[in-house]
């Protein structure tokens, strides 16, 4: 019998969702340990001393950190439907676009949402260019992974669920009608049986974002200085 | 079947990673050297998003980003493993390769191309990160254990010789005397001359990222 699986997470985090979605899609039972990110626990700091972040996967006596590393681990360590494609070139492409989101899209997206004025316009333009690239990647497929949800869908889940709520809270429109494939994909992703079970509700995300509005604006201003 | 081609640039530690992976697997390839101040149509066509080297061309496939190329080479070709077989060991290799990429690289390189207090800050940060890597070596010959792995390939180019880190110094010797790596290391004199010639450019790049 496989050793128990625990996931240290924070309810509402899109990075934690990546790990949960992978576990759910593989059908792996797990215990969710909710972290208060304002007051990090001994457990978290012990298991992720370098980054001190969630998610952290505990599998028996093994510890795995970093959301995308966790997703690949789950894909390789457990039976169940494959999350990454089998072809090496398709795998490289999936990883490439996941990194693209984290490293290229993240900052302009956040600044677009939480700042205003002339500077913000430039970042909205950049974000829309990034979205256009992702729209093109869907290329008639139901999911980025093909017919079923895969690694890249999970990696991009922020766009399927969280961004829509942030758009409502801020009044900034990003994923508009010019991205029909992305909009359809967002609906298909968030209504997937396994994914649904670990998506925080829109109400939860909205009330959190509203409460954190000033903090988020400060974070965006700090990013502008970078 | 068309041969494997690697778009590279002289002195790039990122391109070096891709070269080492190909050399480890014994894959014959053609090197296309890019002038990064005058980028070619070929590079811009195959890596339109980042416009950087290295880029691997294999038949009709294109792979960009050095660490992704290393994983691709490991998966697409036979030969000694670059990533371990066990899923947990693979996760650890990826974690540490990302650590090198995201936490060590920037302060390390910036400590060379900045001055004064700013430089001191980067030196301090680089030292702290290198100390973590030193502890990871933990008596092993390579980060990958007995043989070269993903983390070793990620970390090359980062090390100078620093008395503070005996395990890292020993690792540099092991790494640079490895058969596959020797095939790829640019001539040290040529490399130094290249950096000296372009020192101002690097300093400007460093200033722009501050």
Short mmCIF file of C-alpha atoms in Angstrom, two decimals:
data_model
loop_
_atom_site.label_atom_id
_atom_site.label_comp_id
_atom_site.label_asym_id
_atom_site.label_seq_id
_atom_site.Cartn_x
_atom_site.Cartn_y
_atom_site.Cartn_z
CA UNK A 1 0.00 0.00 0.00
CA UNK A 2 1.30 3.44 -0.90
CA UNK A 3 2.39 5.65 2.00
CA UNK A 4 -0.03 8.47 2.93
CA UNK A 5 -0.12 11.70 0.96
CA UNK A 6 -0.48 15.08 2.61
CA UNK A 7 -0.59 18.46 0.94
CA UNK A 8 0.39 21.60 2.82
CA UNK A 9 -1.57 24.37 1.14
CA UNK A 10 -3.48 27.58 1.59
CA UNK A 11 -7.11 27.63 0.61
CA UNK A 12 -7.56 29.82 -2.44
CA UNK A 13 -4.02 29.71 -3.79
CA UNK A 14 -3.81 28.98 -7.54
CA UNK A 15 -0.40 27.34 -7.02
CA UNK A 16 -1.82 24.99 -4.40
CA UNK A 17 -4.69 24.25 -6.80
CA UNK A 18 -2.17 22.93 -9.34
CA UNK A 19 -1.06 20.26 -6.88
CA UNK A 20 -4.61 19.41 -5.83
CA UNK A 21 -5.86 19.17 -9.42
CA UNK A 22 -3.05 16.76 -10.25
CA UNK A 23 -3.87 14.57 -7.21
CA UNK A 24 -7.60 14.61 -8.01
CA UNK A 25 -7.06 13.78 -11.71
CA UNK A 26 -4.84 10.83 -10.73
CA UNK A 27 -7.37 9.71 -8.14
CA UNK A 28 -4.86 9.93 -5.27
CA UNK A 29 -6.45 10.36 -1.83
CA UNK A 30 -4.73 13.02 0.28
CA UNK A 31 -5.02 15.01 3.47
CA UNK A 32 -5.09 18.77 3.05
CA UNK A 33 -3.25 20.76 5.72
CA UNK A 34 -4.31 24.40 5.56
CA UNK A 35 -1.60 26.94 6.27
CA UNK A 36 -2.05 30.47 7.60
CA UNK A 37 0.42 32.31 5.34
CA UNK A 38 0.55 35.25 7.76
CA UNK A 39 1.77 32.93 10.48
CA UNK A 40 3.69 30.07 8.88
CA UNK A 41 3.77 26.80 10.78
CA UNK A 42 6.73 24.81 12.03
CA UNK A 43 5.66 22.05 9.64
CA UNK A 44 5.88 24.29 6.56
CA UNK A 45 9.16 25.89 7.56
CA UNK A 46 10.65 22.47 8.27
CA UNK A 47 9.60 21.05 4.91
CA UNK A 48 10.29 24.09 2.74
CA UNK A 49 13.07 25.99 4.50
CA UNK A 50 14.42 27.54 1.31
CA UNK A 51 11.30 29.11 -0.17
CA UNK A 52 8.89 28.88 2.80
CA UNK A 53 5.97 28.63 0.38
CA UNK A 54 2.97 26.44 -0.37
CA UNK A 55 2.21 23.99 -1.86
CA UNK A 56 4.39 21.30 -0.28
CA UNK A 57 3.66 17.64 -0.96
CA UNK A 58 4.45 15.05 1.69
CA UNK A 59 4.45 11.47 0.38
CA UNK A 60 5.51 9.14 3.17
CA UNK A 61 8.89 10.51 4.21
CA UNK A 62 9.39 12.38 0.94
CA UNK A 63 8.97 16.14 0.60
CA UNK A 64 8.43 17.86 -2.72
CA UNK A 65 8.20 21.64 -3.17
CA UNK A 66 7.28 23.95 -6.08
CA UNK A 67 3.92 23.52 -7.73
CA UNK A 68 5.06 22.43 -11.20
CA UNK A 69 7.70 20.06 -9.79
CA UNK A 70 4.93 18.57 -7.61
CA UNK A 71 2.64 18.11 -10.62
CA UNK A 72 5.36 16.23 -12.55
CA UNK A 73 6.12 14.12 -9.47
CA UNK A 74 2.46 13.18 -9.07
CA UNK A 75 2.31 12.26 -12.75
CA UNK A 76 5.37 10.00 -12.45
CA UNK A 77 4.87 8.48 -8.99
CA UNK A 78 1.22 7.42 -9.26
CA UNK A 79 -0.82 5.37 -11.71
CA UNK A 80 -3.73 6.95 -13.49
CA UNK A 81 -4.26 9.01 -16.63
CA UNK A 82 -1.04 10.66 -17.86
CA UNK A 83 -0.84 14.40 -17.20
CA UNK A 84 2.11 15.09 -19.47
CA UNK A 85 2.12 13.94 -23.09
CA UNK A 86 4.33 10.99 -23.99
CA UNK A 87 6.22 12.58 -26.87
CA UNK A 88 9.43 14.35 -25.68
CA UNK A 89 8.86 17.35 -27.94
CA UNK A 90 5.26 17.78 -26.72
CA UNK A 91 6.49 17.50 -23.14
CA UNK A 92 9.08 20.22 -23.77
CA UNK A 93 6.36 22.42 -25.29
CA UNK A 94 4.02 21.90 -22.30
CA UNK A 95 6.81 22.82 -19.88
CA UNK A 96 7.77 25.82 -22.03
CA UNK A 97 4.27 27.34 -21.91
CA UNK A 98 3.92 26.66 -18.18
CA UNK A 99 7.16 28.59 -17.60
CA UNK A 100 5.92 31.27 -19.98
CA UNK A 101 2.95 31.88 -17.71
CA UNK A 102 4.98 31.99 -14.51
CA UNK A 103 7.94 33.97 -15.77
CA UNK A 104 6.64 36.18 -18.56
CA UNK A 105 2.91 36.63 -17.95
CA UNK A 106 2.73 36.91 -14.18
CA UNK A 107 4.13 40.40 -13.67
CA UNK A 108 2.35 42.28 -16.50
CA UNK A 109 -0.89 40.49 -15.60
CA UNK A 110 -0.71 41.58 -11.98
CA UNK A 111 0.24 45.16 -12.84
CA UNK A 112 -2.60 45.32 -15.39
CA UNK A 113 -5.12 44.31 -12.76
CA UNK A 114 -4.00 46.38 -9.82
CA UNK A 115 -2.66 49.68 -11.22
CA UNK A 116 -4.16 52.50 -13.27
CA UNK A 117 -3.26 55.20 -15.74
CA UNK A 118 -0.81 55.45 -18.62
CA UNK A 119 1.71 52.92 -17.31
CA UNK A 120 -1.00 50.33 -16.78
CA UNK A 121 -2.06 50.60 -20.44
CA UNK A 122 1.33 49.31 -21.59
CA UNK A 123 1.03 46.26 -19.35
CA UNK A 124 -2.51 45.56 -20.53
CA UNK A 125 -1.19 45.56 -24.09
CA UNK A 126 1.59 43.16 -23.11
CA UNK A 127 -0.86 40.89 -21.28
CA UNK A 128 -3.16 40.79 -24.30
CA UNK A 129 -0.22 39.84 -26.53
CA UNK A 130 0.63 37.02 -24.11
CA UNK A 131 -2.99 35.86 -24.07
CA UNK A 132 -3.03 35.84 -27.87
CA UNK A 133 -0.04 33.48 -27.85
CA UNK A 134 -1.87 31.13 -25.49
CA UNK A 135 -5.07 31.38 -27.52
CA UNK A 136 -3.07 30.26 -30.56
CA UNK A 137 -1.66 27.32 -28.60
CA UNK A 138 -5.15 25.91 -28.06
CA UNK A 139 -5.43 25.61 -31.84
CA UNK A 140 -8.85 23.94 -32.02
CA UNK A 141 -8.21 21.56 -29.12
CA UNK A 142 -10.57 21.20 -26.18
CA UNK A 143 -7.74 21.35 -23.67
CA UNK A 144 -4.07 22.32 -24.00
CA UNK A 145 -3.45 18.63 -23.29
CA UNK A 146 -5.74 17.52 -26.14
CA UNK A 147 -8.99 15.72 -25.34
CA UNK A 148 -8.40 15.59 -21.62
CA UNK A 149 -7.06 17.89 -18.93
CA UNK A 150 -3.28 17.74 -18.67
CA UNK A 151 -0.21 19.37 -17.17
CA UNK A 152 -0.47 22.60 -19.14
CA UNK A 153 -4.18 23.06 -18.39
CA UNK A 154 -3.35 22.67 -14.71
CA UNK A 155 -0.41 25.07 -15.00
CA UNK A 156 -2.58 27.71 -16.70
CA UNK A 157 -5.53 27.28 -14.33
CA UNK A 158 -4.97 30.78 -12.94
CA UNK A 159 -6.28 32.04 -16.29
CA UNK A 160 -9.30 29.74 -16.24
CA UNK A 161 -10.63 30.76 -12.86
CA UNK A 162 -8.80 33.38 -10.81
CA UNK A 163 -8.28 36.00 -13.52
CA UNK A 164 -12.03 36.14 -14.25
CA UNK A 165 -12.77 36.92 -10.62
CA UNK A 166 -10.01 39.55 -10.43
CA UNK A 167 -11.44 41.16 -13.57
CA UNK A 168 -14.81 41.50 -11.83
CA UNK A 169 -13.29 42.92 -8.65
CA UNK A 170 -11.09 45.47 -10.44
CA UNK A 171 -13.23 46.27 -13.48
CA UNK A 172 -10.22 45.56 -15.74
CA UNK A 173 -11.11 43.46 -18.78
CA UNK A 174 -8.37 41.18 -20.06
CA UNK A 175 -9.71 37.85 -21.34
CA UNK A 176 -12.29 39.41 -23.64
CA UNK A 177 -14.28 38.21 -26.64
CA UNK A 178 -11.18 38.29 -28.81
CA UNK A 179 -10.11 35.05 -27.07
CA UNK A 180 -13.00 32.65 -27.83
CA UNK A 181 -10.85 29.53 -27.45
CA UNK A 182 -9.48 30.61 -24.06
CA UNK A 183 -12.93 31.54 -22.81
CA UNK A 184 -14.38 28.19 -23.88
CA UNK A 185 -11.37 26.40 -22.37
CA UNK A 186 -11.88 28.21 -19.06
CA UNK A 187 -15.47 26.90 -18.90
CA UNK A 188 -14.41 23.36 -19.83
CA UNK A 189 -11.54 23.35 -17.33
CA UNK A 190 -13.56 24.65 -14.39
CA UNK A 191 -16.43 22.26 -15.04
CA UNK A 192 -14.21 19.16 -15.17
CA UNK A 193 -15.40 16.62 -12.57
CA UNK A 194 -12.07 16.23 -10.77
CA UNK A 195 -10.99 19.87 -11.03
CA UNK A 196 -14.30 21.17 -9.64
CA UNK A 197 -13.60 19.42 -6.33
CA UNK A 198 -10.55 21.56 -5.61
CA UNK A 199 -11.46 24.94 -7.05
CA UNK A 200 -12.16 27.64 -4.47
CA UNK A 201 -15.50 29.33 -5.15
CA UNK A 202 -15.61 32.60 -7.07
CA UNK A 203 -17.20 34.21 -4.00
CA UNK A 204 -14.27 33.16 -1.83
CA UNK A 205 -11.70 34.51 -4.28
CA UNK A 206 -13.70 37.74 -4.76
CA UNK A 207 -14.04 38.46 -1.06
CA UNK A 208 -10.35 37.69 -0.49
CA UNK A 209 -9.29 39.94 -3.38
CA UNK A 210 -11.57 42.74 -2.18
CA UNK A 211 -10.19 42.50 1.35
CA UNK A 212 -6.62 42.47 0.01
CA UNK A 213 -7.13 45.21 -2.61
CA UNK A 214 -4.77 47.72 -1.01
CA UNK A 215 -2.08 45.07 -0.48
CA UNK A 216 -2.40 43.89 -4.06
CA UNK A 217 -2.05 47.47 -5.32
CA UNK A 218 1.10 47.90 -3.24
CA UNK A 219 2.49 44.66 -4.64
CA UNK A 220 1.78 45.85 -8.17
CA UNK A 221 3.50 49.20 -7.50
CA UNK A 222 6.53 47.32 -6.14
CA UNK A 223 6.61 45.22 -9.32
CA UNK A 224 6.66 48.42 -11.37
CA UNK A 225 9.91 49.39 -9.64
CA UNK A 226 11.59 46.09 -10.54
CA UNK B 1 16.46 12.46 -40.96
CA UNK B 2 18.08 15.82 -40.71
CA UNK B 3 20.85 16.22 -38.14
CA UNK B 4 20.42 17.90 -34.79
CA UNK B 5 21.33 21.58 -34.84
CA UNK B 6 22.03 23.79 -31.86
CA UNK B 7 21.84 27.55 -32.12
CA UNK B 8 24.36 28.84 -29.63
CA UNK B 9 26.48 31.87 -28.75
CA UNK B 10 30.11 31.91 -27.72
CA UNK B 11 30.54 32.00 -23.95
CA UNK B 12 26.89 31.49 -23.10
CA UNK B 13 26.61 29.25 -20.04
CA UNK B 14 23.01 28.50 -21.05
CA UNK B 15 24.02 27.25 -24.48
CA UNK B 16 26.80 25.28 -22.80
CA UNK B 17 24.18 23.31 -20.85
CA UNK B 18 22.56 22.14 -24.08
CA UNK B 19 25.94 21.22 -25.60
CA UNK B 20 26.92 19.13 -22.58
CA UNK B 21 23.62 17.24 -22.68
CA UNK B 22 24.15 16.36 -26.35
CA UNK B 23 27.77 15.39 -25.71
CA UNK B 24 26.74 13.16 -22.78
CA UNK B 25 24.30 11.30 -24.98
CA UNK B 26 26.79 11.06 -27.83
CA UNK B 27 24.42 12.81 -30.22
CA UNK B 28 26.17 14.30 -33.25
CA UNK B 29 25.09 17.87 -33.87
CA UNK B 30 25.83 20.98 -35.88
CA UNK B 31 26.63 24.15 -33.99
CA UNK B 32 25.22 27.40 -35.37
CA UNK B 33 26.91 30.31 -33.62
CA UNK B 34 24.83 33.41 -33.20
CA UNK B 35 25.95 37.02 -32.82
CA UNK B 36 23.64 38.12 -30.02
CA UNK B 37 24.03 41.79 -31.00
CA UNK B 38 22.87 40.99 -34.51
CA UNK B 39 20.36 38.17 -34.20
CA UNK B 40 19.70 36.03 -37.23
CA UNK B 41 16.42 35.33 -39.03
CA UNK B 42 16.86 31.68 -38.02
CA UNK B 43 16.98 32.46 -34.30
CA UNK B 44 14.10 34.93 -34.38
CA UNK B 45 11.98 32.48 -36.34
CA UNK B 46 12.63 29.56 -33.99
CA UNK B 47 12.49 31.47 -30.71
CA UNK B 48 10.19 34.43 -31.38
CA UNK B 49 9.10 34.79 -27.77
CA UNK B 50 12.39 34.97 -25.91
CA UNK B 51 14.81 35.52 -28.82
CA UNK B 52 17.58 33.81 -26.81
CA UNK B 53 20.01 30.96 -27.20
CA UNK B 54 20.22 28.03 -26.94
CA UNK B 55 17.64 26.67 -29.38
CA UNK B 56 17.62 23.02 -30.41
CA UNK B 57 16.40 22.02 -33.85
CA UNK B 58 15.65 18.30 -34.22
CA UNK B 59 13.94 17.31 -37.47
CA UNK B 60 10.93 19.62 -37.57
CA UNK B 61 10.91 20.21 -33.82
CA UNK B 62 12.17 23.23 -31.97
CA UNK B 63 13.01 23.31 -28.28
CA UNK B 64 14.00 26.48 -26.40
CA UNK B 65 15.17 27.18 -22.84
CA UNK B 66 18.37 25.49 -21.77
CA UNK B 67 17.01 23.27 -18.98
CA UNK B 68 14.04 22.19 -21.12
CA UNK B 69 16.48 21.29 -23.89
CA UNK B 70 18.48 19.17 -21.41
CA UNK B 71 15.30 17.29 -20.37
CA UNK B 72 14.29 16.88 -24.01
CA UNK B 73 17.69 15.48 -24.96
CA UNK B 74 17.45 13.08 -22.02
CA UNK B 75 14.02 11.85 -23.13
CA UNK B 76 14.51 11.81 -26.91
CA UNK B 77 17.88 10.06 -27.17
CA UNK B 78 19.39 6.85 -25.81
CA UNK B 79 22.50 6.98 -23.69
CA UNK B 80 23.42 7.59 -20.05
CA UNK B 81 20.62 9.11 -18.00
CA UNK B 82 20.81 12.81 -17.24
CA UNK B 83 17.83 12.75 -14.90
CA UNK B 84 17.50 9.83 -12.48
CA UNK B 85 14.90 7.11 -12.96
CA UNK B 86 13.11 7.44 -9.64
CA UNK B 87 10.27 10.03 -9.60
CA UNK B 88 11.36 11.48 -6.26
CA UNK B 89 15.00 11.81 -7.33
CA UNK B 90 13.77 13.46 -10.54
CA UNK B 91 11.69 15.93 -8.49
CA UNK B 92 14.75 16.74 -6.38
CA UNK B 93 16.89 17.25 -9.50
CA UNK B 94 14.31 19.64 -10.96
CA UNK B 95 13.94 21.51 -7.65
CA UNK B 96 17.68 22.09 -7.32
CA UNK B 97 18.12 22.97 -10.98
CA UNK B 98 15.42 25.65 -10.55
CA UNK B 99 17.15 26.82 -7.37
CA UNK B 100 20.37 27.32 -9.30
CA UNK B 101 18.51 29.03 -12.12
CA UNK B 102 16.32 31.33 -10.03
CA UNK B 103 18.23 31.94 -6.81
CA UNK B 104 21.93 31.56 -7.58
CA UNK B 105 22.44 32.77 -11.16
CA UNK B 106 21.33 36.37 -10.81
CA UNK B 107 23.33 37.44 -7.74
CA UNK B 108 26.33 35.48 -9.00
CA UNK B 109 26.50 37.17 -12.40
CA UNK B 110 25.47 40.57 -11.06
CA UNK B 111 28.33 40.44 -8.55
CA UNK B 112 30.73 40.53 -11.50
CA UNK B 113 29.15 43.33 -13.45
CA UNK B 114 28.26 45.86 -10.72
CA UNK B 115 30.28 48.01 -8.32
CA UNK B 116 30.40 49.37 -4.81
CA UNK B 117 27.57 48.78 -2.36
CA UNK B 118 25.35 47.20 -4.99
CA UNK B 119 28.09 44.70 -5.75
CA UNK B 120 28.58 43.98 -2.05
CA UNK B 121 24.89 43.12 -1.78
CA UNK B 122 25.07 40.66 -4.64
CA UNK B 123 28.27 39.10 -3.35
CA UNK B 124 26.62 38.49 0.02
CA UNK B 125 23.51 37.01 -1.57
CA UNK B 126 25.55 34.81 -3.94
CA UNK B 127 27.61 33.53 -0.99
CA UNK B 128 24.47 32.53 0.94
CA UNK B 129 23.09 30.66 -2.06
CA UNK B 130 26.42 28.98 -2.79
CA UNK B 131 26.55 27.83 0.83
CA UNK B 132 23.24 26.05 0.30
CA UNK B 133 24.64 24.37 -2.82
CA UNK B 134 27.81 23.43 -0.94
CA UNK B 135 25.66 21.62 1.64
CA UNK B 136 23.76 19.83 -1.14
CA UNK B 137 26.97 18.30 -2.51
CA UNK B 138 27.36 16.59 0.85
CA UNK B 139 30.40 14.44 -0.02
CA UNK B 140 29.04 13.39 -3.45
CA UNK B 141 31.17 13.55 -6.54
CA UNK B 142 28.47 15.33 -8.52
CA UNK B 143 25.09 16.79 -7.55
CA UNK B 144 23.74 13.84 -9.54
CA UNK B 145 25.71 11.34 -7.42
CA UNK B 146 28.34 9.26 -9.21
CA UNK B 147 27.48 10.69 -12.60
CA UNK B 148 26.70 14.08 -14.11
CA UNK B 149 23.08 15.10 -13.86
CA UNK B 150 20.67 17.94 -14.47
CA UNK B 151 21.79 20.00 -11.47
CA UNK B 152 25.48 19.73 -12.41
CA UNK B 153 24.68 20.93 -15.90
CA UNK B 154 22.56 23.77 -14.53
CA UNK B 155 25.27 24.92 -12.14
CA UNK B 156 28.25 25.09 -14.45
CA UNK B 157 29.53 28.54 -15.25
CA UNK B 158 28.58 29.68 -11.79
CA UNK B 159 31.67 28.70 -9.97
CA UNK B 160 34.87 30.57 -9.57
CA UNK B 161 37.32 29.33 -7.01
CA UNK B 162 36.37 30.34 -3.53
CA UNK B 163 38.14 29.00 -0.47
CA UNK B 164 34.90 29.15 1.44
CA UNK B 165 33.41 26.29 -0.55
CA UNK B 166 35.79 23.29 -0.70
CA UNK B 167 33.15 20.85 -1.95
CA UNK B 168 32.19 23.21 -4.78
CA UNK B 169 35.83 23.73 -5.72
CA UNK B 170 36.36 19.99 -5.90
CA UNK B 171 33.13 19.70 -7.92
CA UNK B 172 34.38 22.29 -10.44
CA UNK B 173 37.48 20.15 -11.03
CA UNK B 174 35.40 16.97 -11.43
CA UNK B 175 33.00 18.68 -13.77
CA UNK B 176 35.55 20.38 -15.99
CA UNK B 177 37.60 17.19 -16.36
CA UNK B 178 34.59 15.11 -17.44
CA UNK B 179 35.02 13.72 -20.98
CA UNK B 180 31.78 15.14 -22.34
CA UNK B 181 32.31 18.56 -20.79
CA UNK B 182 35.87 18.83 -22.13
CA UNK B 183 34.46 18.58 -25.63
CA UNK B 184 32.32 21.66 -25.00
CA UNK B 185 34.24 24.04 -22.79
CA UNK B 186 35.29 27.05 -24.85
CA UNK B 187 39.01 27.79 -24.74
CA UNK B 188 39.59 29.66 -21.47
CA UNK B 189 41.75 32.37 -23.05
CA UNK B 190 39.20 33.02 -25.79
CA UNK B 191 36.45 33.24 -23.19
CA UNK B 192 38.32 35.74 -21.00
CA UNK B 193 39.19 37.85 -24.04
CA UNK B 194 35.52 37.81 -25.04
CA UNK B 195 34.34 39.00 -21.62
CA UNK B 196 37.00 41.71 -21.44
CA UNK B 197 36.03 42.95 -24.90
CA UNK B 198 32.39 43.10 -23.93
CA UNK B 199 32.80 44.24 -20.31
CA UNK B 200 31.06 47.57 -20.87
CA UNK B 201 28.10 45.89 -22.54
CA UNK B 202 27.70 43.50 -19.60
CA UNK B 203 27.95 46.35 -17.12
CA UNK B 204 25.23 48.21 -19.00
CA UNK B 205 23.01 45.13 -19.08
CA UNK B 206 23.57 44.70 -15.35
CA UNK B 207 22.67 48.36 -14.65
CA UNK B 208 19.52 48.06 -16.74
CA UNK B 209 18.24 45.14 -14.69
CA UNK B 210 18.78 46.84 -11.34
#
